CSV table of C-alpha atoms in Angstrom, one decimal:
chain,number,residue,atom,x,y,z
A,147,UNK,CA,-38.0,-15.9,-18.6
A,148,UNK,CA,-37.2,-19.6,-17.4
A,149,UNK,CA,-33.7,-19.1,-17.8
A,150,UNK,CA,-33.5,-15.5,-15.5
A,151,UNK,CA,-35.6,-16.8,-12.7
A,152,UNK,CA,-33.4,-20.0,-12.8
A,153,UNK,CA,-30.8,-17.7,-12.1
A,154,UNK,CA,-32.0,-15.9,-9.6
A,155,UNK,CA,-33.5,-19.0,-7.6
A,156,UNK,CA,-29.7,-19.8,-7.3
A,157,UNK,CA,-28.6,-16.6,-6.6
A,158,UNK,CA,-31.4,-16.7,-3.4
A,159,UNK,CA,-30.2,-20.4,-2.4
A,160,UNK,CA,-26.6,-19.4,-2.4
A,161,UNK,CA,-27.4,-16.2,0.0
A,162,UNK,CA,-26.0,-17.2,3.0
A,163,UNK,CA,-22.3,-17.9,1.7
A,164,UNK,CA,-22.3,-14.4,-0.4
A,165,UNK,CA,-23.9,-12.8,2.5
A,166,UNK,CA,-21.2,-13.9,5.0
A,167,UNK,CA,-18.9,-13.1,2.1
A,168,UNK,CA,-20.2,-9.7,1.6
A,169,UNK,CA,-20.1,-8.8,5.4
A,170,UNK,CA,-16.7,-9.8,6.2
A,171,UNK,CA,-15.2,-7.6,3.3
A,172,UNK,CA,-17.5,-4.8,3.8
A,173,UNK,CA,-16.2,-4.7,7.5
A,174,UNK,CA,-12.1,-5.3,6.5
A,175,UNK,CA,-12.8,-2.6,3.6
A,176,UNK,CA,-14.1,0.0,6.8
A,177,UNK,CA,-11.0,-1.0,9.0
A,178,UNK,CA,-8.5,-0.7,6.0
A,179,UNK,CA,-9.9,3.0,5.0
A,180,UNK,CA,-9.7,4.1,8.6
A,181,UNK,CA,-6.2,2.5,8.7
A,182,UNK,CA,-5.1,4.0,5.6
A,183,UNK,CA,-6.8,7.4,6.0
A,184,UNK,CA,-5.0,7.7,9.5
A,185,UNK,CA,-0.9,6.5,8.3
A,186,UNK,CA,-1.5,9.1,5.3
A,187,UNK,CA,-2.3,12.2,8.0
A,188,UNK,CA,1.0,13.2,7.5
A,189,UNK,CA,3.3,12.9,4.5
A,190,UNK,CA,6.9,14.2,5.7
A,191,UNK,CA,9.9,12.8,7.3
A,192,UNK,CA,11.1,13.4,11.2
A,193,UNK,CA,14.0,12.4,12.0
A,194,UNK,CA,14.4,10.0,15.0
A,195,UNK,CA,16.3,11.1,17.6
A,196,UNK,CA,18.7,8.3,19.0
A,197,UNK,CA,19.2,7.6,22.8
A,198,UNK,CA,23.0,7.8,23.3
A,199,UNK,CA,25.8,7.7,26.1
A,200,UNK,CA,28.7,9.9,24.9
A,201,UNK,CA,31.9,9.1,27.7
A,202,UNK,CA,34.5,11.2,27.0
A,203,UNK,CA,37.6,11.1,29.3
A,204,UNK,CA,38.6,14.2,28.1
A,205,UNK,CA,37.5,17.6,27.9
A,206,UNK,CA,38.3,19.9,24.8
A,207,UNK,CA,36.8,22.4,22.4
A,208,UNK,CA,36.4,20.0,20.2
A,209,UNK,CA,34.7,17.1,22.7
A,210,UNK,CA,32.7,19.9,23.5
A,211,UNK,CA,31.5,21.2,20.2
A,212,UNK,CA,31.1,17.6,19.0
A,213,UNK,CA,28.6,16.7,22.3
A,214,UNK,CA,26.6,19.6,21.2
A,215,UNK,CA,26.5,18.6,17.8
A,216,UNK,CA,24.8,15.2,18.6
A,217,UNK,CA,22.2,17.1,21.1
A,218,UNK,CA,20.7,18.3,18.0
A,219,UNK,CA,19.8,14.5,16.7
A,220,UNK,CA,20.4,13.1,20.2
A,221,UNK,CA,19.4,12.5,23.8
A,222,UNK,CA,22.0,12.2,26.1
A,223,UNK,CA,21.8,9.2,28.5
A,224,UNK,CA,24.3,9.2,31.4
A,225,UNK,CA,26.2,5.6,32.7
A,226,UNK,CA,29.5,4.8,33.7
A,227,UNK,CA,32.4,4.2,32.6
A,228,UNK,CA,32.1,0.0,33.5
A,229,UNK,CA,31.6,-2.4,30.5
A,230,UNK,CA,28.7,-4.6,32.3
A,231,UNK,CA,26.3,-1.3,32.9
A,232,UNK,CA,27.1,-0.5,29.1
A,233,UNK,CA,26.1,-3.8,27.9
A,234,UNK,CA,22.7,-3.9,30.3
A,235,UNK,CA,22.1,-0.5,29.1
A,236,UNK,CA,22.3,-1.6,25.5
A,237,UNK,CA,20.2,-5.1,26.1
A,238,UNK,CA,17.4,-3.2,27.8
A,239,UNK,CA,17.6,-0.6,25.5
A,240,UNK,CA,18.3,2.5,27.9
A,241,UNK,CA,20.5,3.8,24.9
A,242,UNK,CA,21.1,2.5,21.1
A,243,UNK,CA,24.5,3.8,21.1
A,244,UNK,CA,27.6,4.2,23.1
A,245,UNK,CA,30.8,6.4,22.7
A,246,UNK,CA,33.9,6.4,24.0
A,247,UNK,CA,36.1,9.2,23.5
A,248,UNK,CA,39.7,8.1,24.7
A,249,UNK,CA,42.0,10.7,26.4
A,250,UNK,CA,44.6,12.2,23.9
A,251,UNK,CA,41.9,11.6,20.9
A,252,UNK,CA,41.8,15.2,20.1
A,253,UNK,CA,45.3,15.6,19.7
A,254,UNK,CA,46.0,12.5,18.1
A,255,UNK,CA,43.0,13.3,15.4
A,256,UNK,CA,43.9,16.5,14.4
A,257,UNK,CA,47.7,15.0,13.5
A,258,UNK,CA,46.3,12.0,11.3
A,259,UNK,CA,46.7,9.3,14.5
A,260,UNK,CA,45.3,6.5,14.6
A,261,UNK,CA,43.3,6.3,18.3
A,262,UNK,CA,40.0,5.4,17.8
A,263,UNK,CA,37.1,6.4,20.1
A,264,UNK,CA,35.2,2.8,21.1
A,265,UNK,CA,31.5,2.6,19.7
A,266,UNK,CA,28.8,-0.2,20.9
A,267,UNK,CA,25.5,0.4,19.2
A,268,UNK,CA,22.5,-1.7,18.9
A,269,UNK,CA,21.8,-4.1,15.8
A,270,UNK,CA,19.8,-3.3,13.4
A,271,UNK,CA,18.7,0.2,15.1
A,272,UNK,CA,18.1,2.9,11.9
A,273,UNK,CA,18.7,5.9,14.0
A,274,UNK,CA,22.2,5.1,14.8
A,275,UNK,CA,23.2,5.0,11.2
A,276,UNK,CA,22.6,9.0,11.2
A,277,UNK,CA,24.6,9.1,14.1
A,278,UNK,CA,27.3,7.6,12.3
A,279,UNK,CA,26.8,10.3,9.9
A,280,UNK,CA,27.7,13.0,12.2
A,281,UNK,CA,30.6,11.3,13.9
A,282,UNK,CA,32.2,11.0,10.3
A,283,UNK,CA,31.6,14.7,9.3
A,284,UNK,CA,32.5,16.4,12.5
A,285,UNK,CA,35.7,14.7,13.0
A,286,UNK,CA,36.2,15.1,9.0
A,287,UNK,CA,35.7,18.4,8.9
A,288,UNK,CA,37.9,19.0,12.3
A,289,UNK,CA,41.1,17.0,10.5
A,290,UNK,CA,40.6,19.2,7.4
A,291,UNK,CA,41.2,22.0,9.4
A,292,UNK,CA,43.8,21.1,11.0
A,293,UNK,CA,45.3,19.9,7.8
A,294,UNK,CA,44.8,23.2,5.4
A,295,UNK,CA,45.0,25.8,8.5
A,296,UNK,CA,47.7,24.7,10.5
A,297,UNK,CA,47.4,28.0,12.8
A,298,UNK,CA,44.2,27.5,14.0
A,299,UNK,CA,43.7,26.7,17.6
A,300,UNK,CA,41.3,24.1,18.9
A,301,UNK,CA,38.6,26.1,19.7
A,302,UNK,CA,39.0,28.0,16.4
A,303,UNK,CA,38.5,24.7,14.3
A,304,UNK,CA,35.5,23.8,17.2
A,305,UNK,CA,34.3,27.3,15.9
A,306,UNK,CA,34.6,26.8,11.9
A,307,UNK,CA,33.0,23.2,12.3
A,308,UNK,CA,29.9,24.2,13.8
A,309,UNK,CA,29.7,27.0,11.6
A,310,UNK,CA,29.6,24.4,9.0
A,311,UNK,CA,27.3,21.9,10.3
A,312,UNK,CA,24.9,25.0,11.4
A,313,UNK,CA,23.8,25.2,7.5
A,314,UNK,CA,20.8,23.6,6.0
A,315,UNK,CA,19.0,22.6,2.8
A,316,UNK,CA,15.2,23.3,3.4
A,317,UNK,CA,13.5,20.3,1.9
A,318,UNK,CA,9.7,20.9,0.1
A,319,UNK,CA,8.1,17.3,-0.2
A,320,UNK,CA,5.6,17.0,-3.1
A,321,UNK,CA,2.9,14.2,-3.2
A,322,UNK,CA,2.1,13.3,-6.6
A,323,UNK,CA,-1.7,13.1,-5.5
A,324,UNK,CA,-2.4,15.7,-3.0
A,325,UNK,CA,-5.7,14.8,-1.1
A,326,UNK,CA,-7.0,15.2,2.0
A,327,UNK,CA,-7.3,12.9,5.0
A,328,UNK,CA,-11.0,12.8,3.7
A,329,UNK,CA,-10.2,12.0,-0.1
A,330,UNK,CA,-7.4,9.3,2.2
A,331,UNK,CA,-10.7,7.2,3.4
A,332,UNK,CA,-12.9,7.1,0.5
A,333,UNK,CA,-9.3,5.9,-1.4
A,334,UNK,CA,-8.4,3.4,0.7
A,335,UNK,CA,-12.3,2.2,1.3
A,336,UNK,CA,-12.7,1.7,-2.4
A,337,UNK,CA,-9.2,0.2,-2.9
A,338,UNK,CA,-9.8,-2.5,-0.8
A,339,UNK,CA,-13.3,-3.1,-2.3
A,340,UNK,CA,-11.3,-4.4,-5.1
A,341,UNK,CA,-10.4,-7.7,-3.0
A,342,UNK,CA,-13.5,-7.9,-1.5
A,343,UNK,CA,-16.0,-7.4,-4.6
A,344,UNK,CA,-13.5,-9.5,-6.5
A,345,UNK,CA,-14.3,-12.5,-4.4
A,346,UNK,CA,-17.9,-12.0,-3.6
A,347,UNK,CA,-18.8,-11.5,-7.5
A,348,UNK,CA,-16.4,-14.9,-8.8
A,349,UNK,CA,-18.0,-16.8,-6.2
A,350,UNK,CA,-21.4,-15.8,-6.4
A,351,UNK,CA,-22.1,-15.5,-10.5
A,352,UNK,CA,-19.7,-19.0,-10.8
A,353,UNK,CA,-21.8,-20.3,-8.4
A,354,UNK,CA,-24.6,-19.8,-11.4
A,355,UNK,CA,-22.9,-21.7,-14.3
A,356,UNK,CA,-21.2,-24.3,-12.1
A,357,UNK,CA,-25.0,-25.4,-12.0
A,358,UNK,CA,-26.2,-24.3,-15.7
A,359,UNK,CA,-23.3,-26.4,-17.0
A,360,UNK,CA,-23.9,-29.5,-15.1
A,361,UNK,CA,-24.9,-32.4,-18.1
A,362,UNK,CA,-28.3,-32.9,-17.9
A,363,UNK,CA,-29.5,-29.0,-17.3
A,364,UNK,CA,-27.3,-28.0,-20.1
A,365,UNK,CA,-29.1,-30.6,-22.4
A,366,UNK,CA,-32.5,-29.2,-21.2
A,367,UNK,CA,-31.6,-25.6,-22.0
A,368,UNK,CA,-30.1,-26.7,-25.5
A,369,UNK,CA,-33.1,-28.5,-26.7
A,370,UNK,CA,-36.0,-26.2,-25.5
A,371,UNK,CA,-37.3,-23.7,-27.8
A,372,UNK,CA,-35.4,-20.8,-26.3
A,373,UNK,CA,-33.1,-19.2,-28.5
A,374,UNK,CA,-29.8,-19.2,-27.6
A,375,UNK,CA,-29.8,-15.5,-27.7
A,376,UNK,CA,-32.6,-15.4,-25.2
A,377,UNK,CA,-30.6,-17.6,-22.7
A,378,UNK,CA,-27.6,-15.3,-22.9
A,379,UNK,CA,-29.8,-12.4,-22.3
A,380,UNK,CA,-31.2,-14.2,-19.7
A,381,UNK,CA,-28.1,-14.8,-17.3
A,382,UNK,CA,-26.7,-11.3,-18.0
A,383,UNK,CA,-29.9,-10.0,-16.7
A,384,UNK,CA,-29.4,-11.8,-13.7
A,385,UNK,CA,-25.4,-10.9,-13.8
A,386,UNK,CA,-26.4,-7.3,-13.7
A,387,UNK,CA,-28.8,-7.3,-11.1
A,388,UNK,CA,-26.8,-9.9,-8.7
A,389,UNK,CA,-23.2,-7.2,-9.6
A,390,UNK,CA,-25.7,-4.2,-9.0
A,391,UNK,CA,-27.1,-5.7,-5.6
A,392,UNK,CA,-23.2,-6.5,-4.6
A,393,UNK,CA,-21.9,-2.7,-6.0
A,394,UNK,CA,-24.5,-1.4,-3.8
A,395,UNK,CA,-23.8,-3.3,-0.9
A,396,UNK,CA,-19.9,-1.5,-1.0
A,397,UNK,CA,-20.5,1.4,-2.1
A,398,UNK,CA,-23.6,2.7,-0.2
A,399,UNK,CA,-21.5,1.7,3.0
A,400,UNK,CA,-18.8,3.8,1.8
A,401,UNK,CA,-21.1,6.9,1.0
A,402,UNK,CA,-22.6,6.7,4.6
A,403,UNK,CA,-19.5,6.9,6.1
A,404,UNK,CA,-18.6,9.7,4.2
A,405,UNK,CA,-21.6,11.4,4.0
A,406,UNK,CA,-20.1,14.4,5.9
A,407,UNK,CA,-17.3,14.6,3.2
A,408,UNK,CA,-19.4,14.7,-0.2
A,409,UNK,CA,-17.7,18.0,-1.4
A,410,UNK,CA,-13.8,17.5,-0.3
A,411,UNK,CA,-14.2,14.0,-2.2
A,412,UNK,CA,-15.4,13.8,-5.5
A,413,UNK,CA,-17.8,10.6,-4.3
A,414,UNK,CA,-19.4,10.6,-7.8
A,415,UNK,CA,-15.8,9.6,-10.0
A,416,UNK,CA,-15.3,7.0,-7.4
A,417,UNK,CA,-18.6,5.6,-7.5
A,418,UNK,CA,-18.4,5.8,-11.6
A,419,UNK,CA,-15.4,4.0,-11.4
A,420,UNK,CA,-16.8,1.1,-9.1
A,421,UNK,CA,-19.6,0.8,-11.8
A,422,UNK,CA,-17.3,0.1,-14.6
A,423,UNK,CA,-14.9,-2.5,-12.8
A,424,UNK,CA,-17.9,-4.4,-11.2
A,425,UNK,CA,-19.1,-4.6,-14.8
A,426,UNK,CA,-15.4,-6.4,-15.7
A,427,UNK,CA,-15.5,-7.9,-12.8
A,428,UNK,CA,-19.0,-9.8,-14.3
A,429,UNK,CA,-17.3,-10.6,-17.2
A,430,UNK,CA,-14.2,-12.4,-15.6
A,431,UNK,CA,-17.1,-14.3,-12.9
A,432,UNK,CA,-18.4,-14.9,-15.7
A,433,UNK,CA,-15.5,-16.3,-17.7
A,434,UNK,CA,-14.5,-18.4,-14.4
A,435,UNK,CA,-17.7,-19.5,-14.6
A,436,UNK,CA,-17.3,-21.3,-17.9
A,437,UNK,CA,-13.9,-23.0,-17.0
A,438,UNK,CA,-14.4,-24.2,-13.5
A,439,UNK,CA,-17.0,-27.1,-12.6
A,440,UNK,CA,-16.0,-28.0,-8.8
A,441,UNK,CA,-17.6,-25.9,-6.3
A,442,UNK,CA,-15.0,-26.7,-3.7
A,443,UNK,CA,-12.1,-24.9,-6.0
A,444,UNK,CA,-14.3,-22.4,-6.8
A,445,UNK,CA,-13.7,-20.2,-3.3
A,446,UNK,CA,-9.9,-20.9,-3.6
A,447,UNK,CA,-9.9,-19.8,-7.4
A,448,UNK,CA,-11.2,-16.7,-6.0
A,449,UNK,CA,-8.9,-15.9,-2.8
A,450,UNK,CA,-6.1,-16.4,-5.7
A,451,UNK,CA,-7.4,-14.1,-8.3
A,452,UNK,CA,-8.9,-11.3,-5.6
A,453,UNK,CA,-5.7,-11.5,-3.4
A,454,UNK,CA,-3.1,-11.5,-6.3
A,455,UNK,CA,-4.3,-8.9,-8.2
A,456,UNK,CA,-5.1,-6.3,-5.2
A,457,UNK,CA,-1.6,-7.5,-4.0
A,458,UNK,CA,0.2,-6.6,-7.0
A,459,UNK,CA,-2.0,-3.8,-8.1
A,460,UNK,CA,-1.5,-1.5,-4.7
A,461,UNK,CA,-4.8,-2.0,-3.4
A,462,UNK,CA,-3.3,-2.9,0.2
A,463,UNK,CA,-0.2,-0.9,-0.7
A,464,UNK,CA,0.2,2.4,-2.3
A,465,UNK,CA,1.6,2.2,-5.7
A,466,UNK,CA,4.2,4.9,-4.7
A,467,UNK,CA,6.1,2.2,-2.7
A,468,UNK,CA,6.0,-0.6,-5.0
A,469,UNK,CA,9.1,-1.9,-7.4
A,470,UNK,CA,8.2,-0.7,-10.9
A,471,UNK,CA,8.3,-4.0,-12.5
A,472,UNK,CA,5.9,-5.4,-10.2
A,473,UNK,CA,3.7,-2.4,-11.4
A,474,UNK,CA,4.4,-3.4,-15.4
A,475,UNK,CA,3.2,-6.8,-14.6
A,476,UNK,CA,-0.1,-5.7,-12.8
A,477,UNK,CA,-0.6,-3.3,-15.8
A,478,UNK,CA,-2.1,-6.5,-17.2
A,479,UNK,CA,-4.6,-7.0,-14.7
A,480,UNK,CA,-8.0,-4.8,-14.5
A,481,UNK,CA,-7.4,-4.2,-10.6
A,482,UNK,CA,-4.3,-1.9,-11.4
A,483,UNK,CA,-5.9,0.6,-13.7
A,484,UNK,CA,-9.0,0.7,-11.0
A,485,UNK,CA,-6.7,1.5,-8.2
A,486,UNK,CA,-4.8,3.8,-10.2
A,487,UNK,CA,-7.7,6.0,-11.3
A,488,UNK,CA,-8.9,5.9,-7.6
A,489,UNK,CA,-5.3,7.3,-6.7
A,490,UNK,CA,-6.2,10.2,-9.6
A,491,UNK,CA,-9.2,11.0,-8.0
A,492,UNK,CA,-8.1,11.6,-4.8
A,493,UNK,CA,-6.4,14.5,-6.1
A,494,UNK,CA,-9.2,16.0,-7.7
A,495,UNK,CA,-10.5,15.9,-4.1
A,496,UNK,CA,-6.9,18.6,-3.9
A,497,UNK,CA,-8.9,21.0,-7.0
A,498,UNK,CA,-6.3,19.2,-9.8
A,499,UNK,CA,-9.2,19.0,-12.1
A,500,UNK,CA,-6.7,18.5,-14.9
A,501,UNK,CA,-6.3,14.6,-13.9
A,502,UNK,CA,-10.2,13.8,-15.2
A,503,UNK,CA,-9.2,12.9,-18.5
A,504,UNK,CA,-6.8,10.4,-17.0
A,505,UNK,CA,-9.1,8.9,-15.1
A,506,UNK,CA,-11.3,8.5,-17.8
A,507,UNK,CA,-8.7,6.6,-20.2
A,508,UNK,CA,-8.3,4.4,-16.8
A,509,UNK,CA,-11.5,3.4,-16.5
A,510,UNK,CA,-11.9,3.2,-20.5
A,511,UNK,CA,-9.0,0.5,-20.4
A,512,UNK,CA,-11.4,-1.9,-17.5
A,513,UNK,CA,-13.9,-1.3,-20.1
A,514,UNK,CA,-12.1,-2.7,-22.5
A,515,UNK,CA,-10.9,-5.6,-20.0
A,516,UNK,CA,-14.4,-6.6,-19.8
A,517,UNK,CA,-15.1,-6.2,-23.8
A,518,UNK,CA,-12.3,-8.8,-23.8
A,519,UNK,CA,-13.3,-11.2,-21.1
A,520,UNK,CA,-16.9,-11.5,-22.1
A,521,UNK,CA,-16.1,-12.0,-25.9
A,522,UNK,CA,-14.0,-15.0,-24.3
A,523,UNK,CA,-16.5,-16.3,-22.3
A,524,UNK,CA,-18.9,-16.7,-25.1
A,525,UNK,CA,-16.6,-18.2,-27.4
A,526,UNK,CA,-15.7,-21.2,-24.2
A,527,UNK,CA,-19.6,-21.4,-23.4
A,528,UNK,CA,-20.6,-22.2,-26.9
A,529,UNK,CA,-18.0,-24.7,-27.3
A,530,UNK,CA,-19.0,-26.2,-24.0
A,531,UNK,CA,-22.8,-26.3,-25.3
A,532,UNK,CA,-21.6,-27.8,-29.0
A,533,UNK,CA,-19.8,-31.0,-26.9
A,534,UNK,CA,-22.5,-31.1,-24.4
């Protein structure tokens, strides 16, 4: 087998790039899952509470039930009444918002005036915009009052507003793939071994052809008396064991680490699914392989395929936050279907058993990726050997 040890000479002089190669994505795939595992701890919202100075130069039921209606989504920060020590406040951020509440304002609300209380805020600073909120709805509320029950006193209408803003909505947020911090490693670990096995595997099996292809080799293969079936037998021989040596290098790594974890994450369905896109990822290497003949834009070839398809395919970020026709578009690439049925499986990982045959129709569609790329391969590298 001339052909397959060929092959695998190349693969052995070519060790120390993929080695460096493999290393460096092995380690970023380890500090992504730990990243990723450790932002998806806790799925919920908590409302930031804004640092402001409420000044209020006069004192009513209504000044008074308003400053304890911003203690609830507030902390109170105490300065004077001089414009210099509001704007140091502000520019050293002591505070992110500032009210004034003039004297007469009360009054002159509740009879459709027009005083306004003087606000200074900080640019740009997302907890004031709730703040806002509650400025608008207390005083609202306070002039409807006023309006419809002309009899009321002010501390009536102080009373009937925070009855008002007292009630609540209890909110129940659902994650459409419930998994555990656990299941949130192995995810994220073998999402990002999308990128990294992406560039390792284009780099190291086009490393193969760049030399098979070159003029005189290719003449030497075409008129010895192997059988062109034979050769092509021959280099996916070698394809599988180089993509097997690579798949083990990730995934073994990721099984260590998780070693403690085998039962909350279904380790075997992720592992499955690395099996089937290294085996597409073999065929598009080998594809690439066929088309390019310059070693030097051979590694920038691959940064642009392994960073544009884990980019738009949510392997750095979760498909729940990307724009849906980014999502259409990266329905065309094998990486998207990959990361989707690893998002599936982390929910298994959450006893939603129900998912498997999804996942299976996920990693059914890479299969038929690679069908696709390697039937195209074959077609370029026999044209290449007719005109060699």
């Amino acid at each position: 087998m001339p052909i397959f040890k060929l092959c695998l000479k190349i693969f052995r002089k070519n060790w120390s790039s993929i080695g460096v190669f493999l290393v460096i994505f092995v380690s970023l795939s380890c500090i992504f899952a730990f990243s990723y595992s450790q932002s998806s701890l806790s799925k919920g919202f908590t409302q930031e509470r804004a640092k402001v100075a409420l000044i209020s130069k006069e004192k009513t039921p209504l000044t008074e039930g308003f400053r304890m209606a911003l203690a609830k989504n507030a902390d109170f920060v105490t300065l004077p009444d001089q414009t210099e020590k509001m704007q140091d406040a502000l520019f050293f951020r002591k505070v992110t918002y500032i009210l004034v509440i003039p004297k007469g304002f009360t009054k002159d609300a509740l009879n459709d005036g027009t005083m306004k209380m003087e606000k200074r805020v900080v640019p740009g600073s997302a907890e004031n915009a709730y703040i806002d909120s509650i400025v608008r709805q207390y005083w609202h509320l306070a002039t409807v009052y006023a309006a419809h029950e002309p009899n009321l006193s002010e501390t009536q209408i102080a009373d009937h507003v925070k009855r008002d803003l007292s009630t609540s909505t209890p909110v129940v947020m659902h994650d459409q793939h419930a998994a555990s911090a656990d299941s949130n490693f192995i995810t994220g670990y073998f999402n990002f071994v999308a990128y990294g096995l992406t560039i390792v595997m284009i780099v190291g099996i086009a490393a193969v052809f760049i030399v098979l292809n070159r003029q005189d080799i290719n003449r030497r293969i075409i008129c010895s008396p192997i059988h062109s079936i034979s050769v092509n037998l021959q280099i996916f021989l070698a394809i599988i064991i180089f993509a097997l040596f690579c798949w083990t290098g990730f995934s073994g790594l990721g099984i260590f680490l998780n070693l403690k974890n085998q039962i909350t994450a279904p380790i075997g369905y992720y592992l499955l699914n690395s099996v089937v896109f290294t085996l597409c990822l073999s065929s598009i290497s080998y594809l690439i392989g066929n088309l390019v003949s310059n070693r030097q834009a051979l590694s920038a070839i691959a940064n642009v395929i392994g960073l544009g398809s884990a980019f738009l395919s949510g392997a750095f970020v979760p498909q729940e936050l990307m724009n849906q026709t980014v999502l259409k578009i990266a329905s065309f690439t094998p990486t998207y279907w990959y990361v989707t049925a690893n998002n599936r499986i982390a929910g298994l990982g959450a006893g939603n058993w129900a998912e498997t045959k999804s996942i299976l129709n996920d990693m059914a569609i890479v299969l038929a990726f690679a069908v696709a790329f390697l039937i195209l391969s074959l077609v370029i590298g026999k044209r290449r050997r007719m005109y060699a």
